PDB file of C-alpha atoms in Angstrom:
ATOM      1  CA  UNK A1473       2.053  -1.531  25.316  1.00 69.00           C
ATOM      2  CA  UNK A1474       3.214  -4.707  26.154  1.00 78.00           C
ATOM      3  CA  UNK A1475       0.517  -6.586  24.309  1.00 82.00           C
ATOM      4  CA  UNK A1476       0.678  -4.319  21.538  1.00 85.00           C
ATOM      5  CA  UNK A1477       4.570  -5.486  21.684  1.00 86.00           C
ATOM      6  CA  UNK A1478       3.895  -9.253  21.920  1.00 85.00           C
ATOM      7  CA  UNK A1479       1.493  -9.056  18.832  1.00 85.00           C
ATOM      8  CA  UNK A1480       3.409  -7.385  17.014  1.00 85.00           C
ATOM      9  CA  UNK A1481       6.599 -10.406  17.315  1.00 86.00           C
ATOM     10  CA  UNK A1482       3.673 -12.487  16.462  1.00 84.00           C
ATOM     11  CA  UNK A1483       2.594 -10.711  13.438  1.00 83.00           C
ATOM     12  CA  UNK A1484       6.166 -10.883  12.427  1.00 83.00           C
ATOM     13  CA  UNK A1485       7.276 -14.134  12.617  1.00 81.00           C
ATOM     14  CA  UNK A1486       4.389 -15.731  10.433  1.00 78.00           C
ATOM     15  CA  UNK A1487       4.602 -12.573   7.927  1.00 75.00           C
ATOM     16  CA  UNK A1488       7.954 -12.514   7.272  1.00 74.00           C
ATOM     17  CA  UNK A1489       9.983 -15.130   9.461  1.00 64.00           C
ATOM     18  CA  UNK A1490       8.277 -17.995   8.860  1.00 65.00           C
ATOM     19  CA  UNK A1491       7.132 -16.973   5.143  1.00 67.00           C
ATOM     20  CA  UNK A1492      10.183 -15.337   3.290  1.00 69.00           C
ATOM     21  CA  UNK A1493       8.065 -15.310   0.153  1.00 70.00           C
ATOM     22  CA  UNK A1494       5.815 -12.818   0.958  1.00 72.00           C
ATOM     23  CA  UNK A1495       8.070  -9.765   1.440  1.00 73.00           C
ATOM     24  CA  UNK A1496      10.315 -11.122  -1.726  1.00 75.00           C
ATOM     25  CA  UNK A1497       6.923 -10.812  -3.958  1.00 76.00           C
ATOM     26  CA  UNK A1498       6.236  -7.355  -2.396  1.00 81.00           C
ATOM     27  CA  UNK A1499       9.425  -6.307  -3.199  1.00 85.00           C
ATOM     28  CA  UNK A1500      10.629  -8.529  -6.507  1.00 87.00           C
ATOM     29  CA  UNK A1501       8.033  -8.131  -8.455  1.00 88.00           C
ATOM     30  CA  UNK A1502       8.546  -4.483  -8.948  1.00 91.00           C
ATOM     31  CA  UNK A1503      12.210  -4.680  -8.846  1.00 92.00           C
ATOM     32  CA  UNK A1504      12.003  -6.915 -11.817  1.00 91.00           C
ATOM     33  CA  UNK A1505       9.894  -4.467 -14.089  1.00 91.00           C
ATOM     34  CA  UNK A1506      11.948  -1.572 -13.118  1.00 93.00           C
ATOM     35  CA  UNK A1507      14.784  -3.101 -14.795  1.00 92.00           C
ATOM     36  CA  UNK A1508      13.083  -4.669 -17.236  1.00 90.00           C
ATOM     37  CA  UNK A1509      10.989  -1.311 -17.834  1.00 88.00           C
ATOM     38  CA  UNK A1510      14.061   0.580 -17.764  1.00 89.00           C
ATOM     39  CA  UNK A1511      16.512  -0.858 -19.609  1.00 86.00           C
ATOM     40  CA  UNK A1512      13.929  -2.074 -22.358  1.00 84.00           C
ATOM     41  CA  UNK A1513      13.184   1.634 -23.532  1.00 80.00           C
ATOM     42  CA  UNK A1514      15.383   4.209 -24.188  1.00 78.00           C
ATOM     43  CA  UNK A1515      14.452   7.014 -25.612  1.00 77.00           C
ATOM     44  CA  UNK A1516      15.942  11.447 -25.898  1.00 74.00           C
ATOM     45  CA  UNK A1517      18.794  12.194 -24.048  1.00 81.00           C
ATOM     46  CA  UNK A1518      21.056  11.670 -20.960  1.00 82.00           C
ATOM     47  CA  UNK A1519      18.464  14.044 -19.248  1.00 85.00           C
ATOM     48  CA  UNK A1520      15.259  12.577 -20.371  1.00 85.00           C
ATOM     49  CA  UNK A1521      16.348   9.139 -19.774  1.00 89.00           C
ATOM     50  CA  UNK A1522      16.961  10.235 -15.679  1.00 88.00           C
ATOM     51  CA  UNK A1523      13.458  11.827 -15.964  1.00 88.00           C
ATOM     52  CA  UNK A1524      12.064   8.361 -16.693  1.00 90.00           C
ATOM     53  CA  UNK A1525      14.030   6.626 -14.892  1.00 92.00           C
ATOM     54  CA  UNK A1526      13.061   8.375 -11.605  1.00 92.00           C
ATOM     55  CA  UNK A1527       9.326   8.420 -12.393  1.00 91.00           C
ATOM     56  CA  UNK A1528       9.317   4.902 -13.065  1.00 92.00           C
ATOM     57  CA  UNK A1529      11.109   4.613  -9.667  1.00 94.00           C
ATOM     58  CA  UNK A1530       7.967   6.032  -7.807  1.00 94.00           C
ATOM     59  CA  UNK A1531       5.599   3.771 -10.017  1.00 94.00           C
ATOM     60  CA  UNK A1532       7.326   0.861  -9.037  1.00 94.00           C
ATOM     61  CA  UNK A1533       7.577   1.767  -4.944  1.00 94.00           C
ATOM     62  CA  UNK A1534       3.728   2.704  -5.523  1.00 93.00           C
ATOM     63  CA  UNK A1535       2.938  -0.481  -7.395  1.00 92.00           C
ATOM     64  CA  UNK A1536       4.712  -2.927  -4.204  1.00 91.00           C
ATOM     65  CA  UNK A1537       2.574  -0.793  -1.836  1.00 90.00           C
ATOM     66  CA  UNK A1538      -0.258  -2.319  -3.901  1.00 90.00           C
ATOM     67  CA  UNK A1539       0.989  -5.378  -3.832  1.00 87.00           C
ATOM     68  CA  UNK A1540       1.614  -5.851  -0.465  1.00 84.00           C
ATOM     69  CA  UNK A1541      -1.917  -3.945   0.517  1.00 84.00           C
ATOM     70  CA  UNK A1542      -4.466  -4.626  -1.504  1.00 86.00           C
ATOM     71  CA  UNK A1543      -3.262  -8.661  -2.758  1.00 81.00           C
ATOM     72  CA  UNK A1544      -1.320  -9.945   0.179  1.00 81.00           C
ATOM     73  CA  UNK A1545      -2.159  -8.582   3.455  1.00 83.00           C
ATOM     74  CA  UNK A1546      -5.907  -8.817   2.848  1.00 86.00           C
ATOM     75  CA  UNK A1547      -5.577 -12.504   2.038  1.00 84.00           C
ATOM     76  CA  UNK A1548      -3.987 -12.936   5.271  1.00 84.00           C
ATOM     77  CA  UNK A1549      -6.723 -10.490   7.186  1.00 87.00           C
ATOM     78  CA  UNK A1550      -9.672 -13.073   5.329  1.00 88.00           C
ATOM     79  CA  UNK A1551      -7.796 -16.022   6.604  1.00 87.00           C
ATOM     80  CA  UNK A1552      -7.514 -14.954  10.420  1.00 86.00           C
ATOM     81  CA  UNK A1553     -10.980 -14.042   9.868  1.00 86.00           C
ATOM     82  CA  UNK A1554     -12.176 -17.345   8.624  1.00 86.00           C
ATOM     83  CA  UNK A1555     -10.377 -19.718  11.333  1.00 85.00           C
ATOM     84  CA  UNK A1556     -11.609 -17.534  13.686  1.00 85.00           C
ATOM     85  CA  UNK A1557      -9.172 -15.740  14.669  1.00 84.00           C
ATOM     86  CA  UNK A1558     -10.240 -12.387  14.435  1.00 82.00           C
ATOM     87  CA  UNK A1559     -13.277 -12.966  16.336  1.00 83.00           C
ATOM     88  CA  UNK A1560     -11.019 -14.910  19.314  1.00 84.00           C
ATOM     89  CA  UNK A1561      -9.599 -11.533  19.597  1.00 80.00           C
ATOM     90  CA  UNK A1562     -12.601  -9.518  19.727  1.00 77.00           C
ATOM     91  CA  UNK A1563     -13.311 -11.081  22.651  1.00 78.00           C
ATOM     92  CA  UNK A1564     -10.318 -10.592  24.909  1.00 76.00           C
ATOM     93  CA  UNK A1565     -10.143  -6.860  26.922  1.00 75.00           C
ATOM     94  CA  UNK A1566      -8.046  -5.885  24.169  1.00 74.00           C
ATOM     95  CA  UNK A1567     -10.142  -6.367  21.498  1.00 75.00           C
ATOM     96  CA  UNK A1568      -8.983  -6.425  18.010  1.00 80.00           C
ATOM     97  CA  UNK A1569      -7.003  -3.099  18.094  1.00 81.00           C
ATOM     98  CA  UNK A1570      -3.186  -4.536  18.727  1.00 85.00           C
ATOM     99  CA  UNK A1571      -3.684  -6.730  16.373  1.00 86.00           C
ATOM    100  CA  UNK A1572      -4.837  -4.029  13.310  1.00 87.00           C
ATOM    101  CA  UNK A1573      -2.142  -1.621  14.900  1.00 87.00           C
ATOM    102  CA  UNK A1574       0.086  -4.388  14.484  1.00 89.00           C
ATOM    103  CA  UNK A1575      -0.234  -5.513  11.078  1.00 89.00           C
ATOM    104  CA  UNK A1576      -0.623  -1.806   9.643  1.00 89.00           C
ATOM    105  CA  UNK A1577       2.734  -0.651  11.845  1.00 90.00           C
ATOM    106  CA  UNK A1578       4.171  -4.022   9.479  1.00 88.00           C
ATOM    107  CA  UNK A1579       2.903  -2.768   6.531  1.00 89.00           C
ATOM    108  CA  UNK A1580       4.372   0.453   6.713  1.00 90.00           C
ATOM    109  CA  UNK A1581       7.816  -1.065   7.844  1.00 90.00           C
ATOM    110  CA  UNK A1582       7.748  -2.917   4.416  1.00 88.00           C
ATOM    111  CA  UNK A1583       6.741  -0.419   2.596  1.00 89.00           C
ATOM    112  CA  UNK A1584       9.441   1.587   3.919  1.00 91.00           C
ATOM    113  CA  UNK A1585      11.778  -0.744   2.838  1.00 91.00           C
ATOM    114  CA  UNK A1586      10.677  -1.353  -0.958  1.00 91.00           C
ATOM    115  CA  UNK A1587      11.828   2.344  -0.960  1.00 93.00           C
ATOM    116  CA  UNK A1588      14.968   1.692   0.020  1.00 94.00           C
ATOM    117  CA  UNK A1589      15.426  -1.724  -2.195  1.00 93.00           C
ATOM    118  CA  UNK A1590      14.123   0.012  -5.096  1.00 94.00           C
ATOM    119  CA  UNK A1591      16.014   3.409  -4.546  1.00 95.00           C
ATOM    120  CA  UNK A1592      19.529   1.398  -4.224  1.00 95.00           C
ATOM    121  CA  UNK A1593      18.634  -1.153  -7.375  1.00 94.00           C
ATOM    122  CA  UNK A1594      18.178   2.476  -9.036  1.00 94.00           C
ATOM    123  CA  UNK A1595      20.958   3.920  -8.326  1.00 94.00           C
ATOM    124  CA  UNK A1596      23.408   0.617  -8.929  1.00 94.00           C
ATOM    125  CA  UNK A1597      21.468  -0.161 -12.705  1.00 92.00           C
ATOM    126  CA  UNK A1598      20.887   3.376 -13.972  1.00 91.00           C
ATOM    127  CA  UNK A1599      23.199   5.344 -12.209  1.00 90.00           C
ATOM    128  CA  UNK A1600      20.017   7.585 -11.125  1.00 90.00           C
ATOM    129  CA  UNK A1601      21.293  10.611  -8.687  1.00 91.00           C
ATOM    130  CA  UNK A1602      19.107  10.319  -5.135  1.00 92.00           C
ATOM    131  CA  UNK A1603      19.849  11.651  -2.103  1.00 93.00           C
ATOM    132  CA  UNK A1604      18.776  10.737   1.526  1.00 94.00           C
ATOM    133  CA  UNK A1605      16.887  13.431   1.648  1.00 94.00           C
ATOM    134  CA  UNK A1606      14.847  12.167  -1.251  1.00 94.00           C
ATOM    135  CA  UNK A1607      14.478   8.903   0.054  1.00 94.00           C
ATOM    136  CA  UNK A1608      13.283   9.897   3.235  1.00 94.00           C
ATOM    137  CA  UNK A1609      10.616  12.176   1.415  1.00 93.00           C
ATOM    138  CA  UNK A1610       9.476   9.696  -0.462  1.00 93.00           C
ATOM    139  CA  UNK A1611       8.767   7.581   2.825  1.00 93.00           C
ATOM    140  CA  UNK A1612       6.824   9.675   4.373  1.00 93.00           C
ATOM    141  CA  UNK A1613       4.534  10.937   1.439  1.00 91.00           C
ATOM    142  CA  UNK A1614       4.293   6.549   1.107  1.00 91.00           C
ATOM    143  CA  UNK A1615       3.611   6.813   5.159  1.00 90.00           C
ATOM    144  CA  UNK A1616       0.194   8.583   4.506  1.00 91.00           C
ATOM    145  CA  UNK A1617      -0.788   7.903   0.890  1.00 90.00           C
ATOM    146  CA  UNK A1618      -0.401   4.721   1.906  1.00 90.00           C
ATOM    147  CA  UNK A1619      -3.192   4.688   4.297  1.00 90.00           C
ATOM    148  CA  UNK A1620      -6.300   4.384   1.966  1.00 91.00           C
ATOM    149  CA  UNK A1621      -4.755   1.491   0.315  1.00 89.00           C
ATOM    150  CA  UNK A1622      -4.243  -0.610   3.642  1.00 88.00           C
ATOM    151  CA  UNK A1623      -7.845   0.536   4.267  1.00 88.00           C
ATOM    152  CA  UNK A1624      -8.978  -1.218   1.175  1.00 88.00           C
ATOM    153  CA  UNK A1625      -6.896  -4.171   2.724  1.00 88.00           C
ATOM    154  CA  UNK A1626      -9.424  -4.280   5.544  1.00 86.00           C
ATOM    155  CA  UNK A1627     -12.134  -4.186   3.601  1.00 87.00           C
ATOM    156  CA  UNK A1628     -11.256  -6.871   1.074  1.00 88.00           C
ATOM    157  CA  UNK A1629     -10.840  -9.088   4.053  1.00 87.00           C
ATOM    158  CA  UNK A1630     -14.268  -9.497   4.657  1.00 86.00           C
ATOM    159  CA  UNK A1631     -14.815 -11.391   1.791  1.00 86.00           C
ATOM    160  CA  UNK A1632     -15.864 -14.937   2.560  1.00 83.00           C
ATOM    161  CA  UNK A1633     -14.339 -16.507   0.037  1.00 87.00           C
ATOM    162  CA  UNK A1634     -10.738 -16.932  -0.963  1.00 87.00           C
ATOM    163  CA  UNK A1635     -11.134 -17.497  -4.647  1.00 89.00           C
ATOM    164  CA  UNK A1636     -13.463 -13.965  -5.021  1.00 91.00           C
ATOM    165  CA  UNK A1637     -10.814 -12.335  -3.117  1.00 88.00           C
ATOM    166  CA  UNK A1638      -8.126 -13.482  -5.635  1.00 88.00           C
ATOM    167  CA  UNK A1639     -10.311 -12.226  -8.175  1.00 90.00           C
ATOM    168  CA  UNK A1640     -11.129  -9.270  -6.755  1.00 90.00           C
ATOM    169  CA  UNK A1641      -7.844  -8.344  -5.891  1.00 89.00           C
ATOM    170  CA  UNK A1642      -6.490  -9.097  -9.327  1.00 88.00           C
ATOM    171  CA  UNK A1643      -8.995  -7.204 -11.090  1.00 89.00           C
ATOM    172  CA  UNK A1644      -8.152  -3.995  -8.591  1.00 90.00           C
ATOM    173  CA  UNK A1645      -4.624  -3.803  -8.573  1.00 89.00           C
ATOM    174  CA  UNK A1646      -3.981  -4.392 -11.932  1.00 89.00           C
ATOM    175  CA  UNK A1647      -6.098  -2.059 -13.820  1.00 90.00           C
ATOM    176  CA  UNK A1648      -6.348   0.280 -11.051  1.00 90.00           C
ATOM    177  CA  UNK A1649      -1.932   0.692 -11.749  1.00 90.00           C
ATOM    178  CA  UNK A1650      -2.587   1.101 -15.555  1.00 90.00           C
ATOM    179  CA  UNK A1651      -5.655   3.775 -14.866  1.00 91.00           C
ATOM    180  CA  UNK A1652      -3.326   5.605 -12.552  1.00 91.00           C
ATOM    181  CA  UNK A1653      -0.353   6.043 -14.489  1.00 89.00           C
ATOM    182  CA  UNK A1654       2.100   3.495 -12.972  1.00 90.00           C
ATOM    183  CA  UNK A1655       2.852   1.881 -16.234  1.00 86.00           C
ATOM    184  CA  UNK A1656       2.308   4.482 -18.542  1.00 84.00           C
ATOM    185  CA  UNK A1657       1.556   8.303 -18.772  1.00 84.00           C
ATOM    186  CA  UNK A1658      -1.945   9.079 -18.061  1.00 86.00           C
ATOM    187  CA  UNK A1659      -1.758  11.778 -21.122  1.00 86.00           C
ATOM    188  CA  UNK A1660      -1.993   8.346 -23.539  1.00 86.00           C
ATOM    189  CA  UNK A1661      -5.122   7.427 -22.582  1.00 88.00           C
ATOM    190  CA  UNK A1662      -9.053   8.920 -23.124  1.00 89.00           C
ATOM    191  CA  UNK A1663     -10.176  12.137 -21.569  1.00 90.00           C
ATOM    192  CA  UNK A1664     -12.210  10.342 -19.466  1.00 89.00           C
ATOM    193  CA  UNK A1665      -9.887   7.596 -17.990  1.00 89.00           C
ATOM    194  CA  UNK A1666      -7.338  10.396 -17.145  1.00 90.00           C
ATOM    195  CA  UNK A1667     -10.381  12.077 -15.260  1.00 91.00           C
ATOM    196  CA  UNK A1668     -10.342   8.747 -13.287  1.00 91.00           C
ATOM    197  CA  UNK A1669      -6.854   7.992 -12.652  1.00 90.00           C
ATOM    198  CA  UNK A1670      -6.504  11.564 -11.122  1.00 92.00           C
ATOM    199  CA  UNK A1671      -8.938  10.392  -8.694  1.00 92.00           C
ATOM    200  CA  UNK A1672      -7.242   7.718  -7.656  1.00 92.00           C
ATOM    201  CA  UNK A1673      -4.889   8.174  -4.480  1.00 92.00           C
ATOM    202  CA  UNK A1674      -1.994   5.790  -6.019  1.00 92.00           C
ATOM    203  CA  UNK A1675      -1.988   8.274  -8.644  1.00 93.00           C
ATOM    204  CA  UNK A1676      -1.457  11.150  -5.848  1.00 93.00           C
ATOM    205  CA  UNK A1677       1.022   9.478  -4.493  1.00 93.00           C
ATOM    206  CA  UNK A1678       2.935   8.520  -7.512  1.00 93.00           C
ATOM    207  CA  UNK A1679       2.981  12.295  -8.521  1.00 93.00           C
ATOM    208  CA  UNK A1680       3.862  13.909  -5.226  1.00 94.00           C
ATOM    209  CA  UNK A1681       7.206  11.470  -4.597  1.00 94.00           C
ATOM    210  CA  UNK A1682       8.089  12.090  -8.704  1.00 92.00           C
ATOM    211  CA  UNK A1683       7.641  15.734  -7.906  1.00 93.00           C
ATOM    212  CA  UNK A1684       9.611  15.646  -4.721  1.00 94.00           C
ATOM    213  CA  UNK A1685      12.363  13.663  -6.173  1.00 93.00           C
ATOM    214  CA  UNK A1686      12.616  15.426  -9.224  1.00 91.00           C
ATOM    215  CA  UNK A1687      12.903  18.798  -7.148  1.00 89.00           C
ATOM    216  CA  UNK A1688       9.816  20.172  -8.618  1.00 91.00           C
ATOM    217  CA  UNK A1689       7.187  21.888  -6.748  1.00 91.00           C
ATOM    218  CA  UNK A1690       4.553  19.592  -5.139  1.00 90.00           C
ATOM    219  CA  UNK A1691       1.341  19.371  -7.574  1.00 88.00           C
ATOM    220  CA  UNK A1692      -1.485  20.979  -5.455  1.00 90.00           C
ATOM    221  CA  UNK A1693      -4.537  18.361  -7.331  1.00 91.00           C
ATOM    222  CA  UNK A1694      -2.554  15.465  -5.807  1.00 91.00           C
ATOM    223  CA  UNK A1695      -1.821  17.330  -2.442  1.00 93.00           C
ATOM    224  CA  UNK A1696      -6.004  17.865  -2.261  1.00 93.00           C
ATOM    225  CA  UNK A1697      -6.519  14.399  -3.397  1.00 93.00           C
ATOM    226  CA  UNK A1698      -4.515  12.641  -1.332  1.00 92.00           C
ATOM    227  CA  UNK A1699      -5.819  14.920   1.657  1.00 93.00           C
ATOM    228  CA  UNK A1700      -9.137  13.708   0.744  1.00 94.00           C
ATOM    229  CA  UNK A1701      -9.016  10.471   0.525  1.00 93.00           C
ATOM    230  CA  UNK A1702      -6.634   9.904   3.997  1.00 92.00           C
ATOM    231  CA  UNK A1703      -9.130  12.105   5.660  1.00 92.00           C
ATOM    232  CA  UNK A1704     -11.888  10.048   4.392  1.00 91.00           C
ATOM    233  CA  UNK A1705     -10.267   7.028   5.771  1.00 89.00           C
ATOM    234  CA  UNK A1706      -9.906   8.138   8.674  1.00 87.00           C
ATOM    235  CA  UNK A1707     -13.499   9.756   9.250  1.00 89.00           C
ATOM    236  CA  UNK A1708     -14.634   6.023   8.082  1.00 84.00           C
ATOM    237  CA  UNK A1709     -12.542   4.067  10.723  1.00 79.00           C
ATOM    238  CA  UNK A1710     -13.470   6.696  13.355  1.00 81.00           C
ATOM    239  CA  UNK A1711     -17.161   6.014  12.863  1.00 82.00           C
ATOM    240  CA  UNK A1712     -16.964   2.221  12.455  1.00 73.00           C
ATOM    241  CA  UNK A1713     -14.722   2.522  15.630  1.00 69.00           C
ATOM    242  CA  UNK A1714     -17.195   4.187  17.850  1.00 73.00           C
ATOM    243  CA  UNK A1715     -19.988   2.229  16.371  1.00 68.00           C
ATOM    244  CA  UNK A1716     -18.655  -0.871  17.625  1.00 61.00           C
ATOM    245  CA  UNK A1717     -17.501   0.932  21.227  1.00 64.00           C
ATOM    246  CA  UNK A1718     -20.934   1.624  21.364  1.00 61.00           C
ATOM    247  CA  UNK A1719     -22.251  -2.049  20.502  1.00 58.00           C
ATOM    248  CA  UNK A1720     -20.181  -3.261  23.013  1.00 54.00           C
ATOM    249  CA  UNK A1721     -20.966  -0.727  25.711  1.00 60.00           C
ATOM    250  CA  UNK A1722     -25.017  -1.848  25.061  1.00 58.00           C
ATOM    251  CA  UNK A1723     -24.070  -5.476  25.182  1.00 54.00           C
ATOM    252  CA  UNK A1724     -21.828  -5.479  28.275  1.00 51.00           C
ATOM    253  CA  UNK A1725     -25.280  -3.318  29.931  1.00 56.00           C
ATOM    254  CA  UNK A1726     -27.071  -6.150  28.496  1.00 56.00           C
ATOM    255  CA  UNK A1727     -25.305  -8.940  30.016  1.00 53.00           C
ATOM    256  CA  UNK A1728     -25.471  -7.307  33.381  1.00 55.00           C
TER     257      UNK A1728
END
């Protein structure tokens, strides 16, 4: 525990001590188009207007998720990996579990804050009614959605080079918010793009915190589809996880 402890101060000081930027782009970015967003269109009444101005709120906290997942923590993953850092740590009796454990526990400790930041800009600019008990729902639906998007994180990072990860990343948050709903409502686009986005576990998770905040029964499709994917996930790290217990147990009977 210990270890876990020390990495974890590690992790910290050169994610957010040492480089104040990143957690102000996880968390600005969306800010800024939520006000921007919401005070540029204004449409029905009093009631309508609180409608969208809470299911904007959960497109935005989904959107800095993505941010912070899929564009900036990968980045950082590729460049431990590529200095050799990863591998240094794959060596020790530890392995390279405290230090996934570490930045995932991170993560979620952002994310968890862009909920609050976002929820309290909403409330000040647009007057928009939440409770604690809505913003502590809304964490822990982001708790697991979250998951398959910080597996994507992991994945991304095993791309050798920097300049196809920016590219990469670019061309999966982006269109992958738009395809899920996150900027606008899925029932503007094709037949067959709305069969995607529904797929997609941002858009799960953007539905089940609307319908949680909005008091409105959760929507089973994105209950199932956000089961799926997080067990998915987790069957896929499981296997990769023994795999590589396994590799080491035959190398370690190798070396003796």
């Amino acid at each position: 525990m210990s270890r876990f402890i020390e990495q974890l101060g590690f992790d910290y000081k050169r994610l957010f001590a040492r480089n104040l930027k990143y957690p102000f782009f996880v968390m600005l970015m969306p800010i800024m188009f939520y006000v921007l967003f919401t005070k540029l269109f204004t449409f029905g009444d009093a009631t309508d207007m609180a409608s969208f101005h809470k299911t904007y709120l959960t497109s935005m906290i989904v959107f800095s998720v993505m941010l912070g997942g899929i564009m900036s923590l990968s980045t950082l993953m590729q460049n431990d990996r590529s200095v050799g850092f990863v591998r240094a740590l794959s060596m020790t009796p530890t392995g390279t579990r405290n230090y996934y454990c570490s930045l995932m526990t991170l993560m979620t400790l952002l994310n968890m804050a862009s909920v609050i930041a976002l929820s309290l800009v909403s409330m000040v600019v647009n007057t928009t009614n939440l409770t604690v008990l809505n913003v502590l729902g809304m964490m822990g639906l982001l708790i697991i959605g979250s998951i398959p998007v910080l597996a994507l994180s992991i994945l991304y990072s095993r791309i050798s080079s920097p300049q196809l990860l920016s590219i990469v990343s670019n061309l999966t948050v982006f269109p992958l918010a738009i395809i899920s709903g996150l900027w606008w409502p899925l029932q503007m686009f094709p037949a067959w793009m709305q069969r995607i986005g529904t797929a997609s576990p941002m858009w799960a998770m953007n539905e089940l915190m609307g319908d949680w905040i909005q008091g409105r029964p959760l929507e089973s499709d994105a209950m199932v589809n956000l089961a799926v994917w997080v067990a998915a996930t987790v069957a896929a790290f499981a296997i990769v996880a023994l795999k590589a217990r396994y590799a080491g147990r035959m190398q370690r009977n190798h070396d003796r």
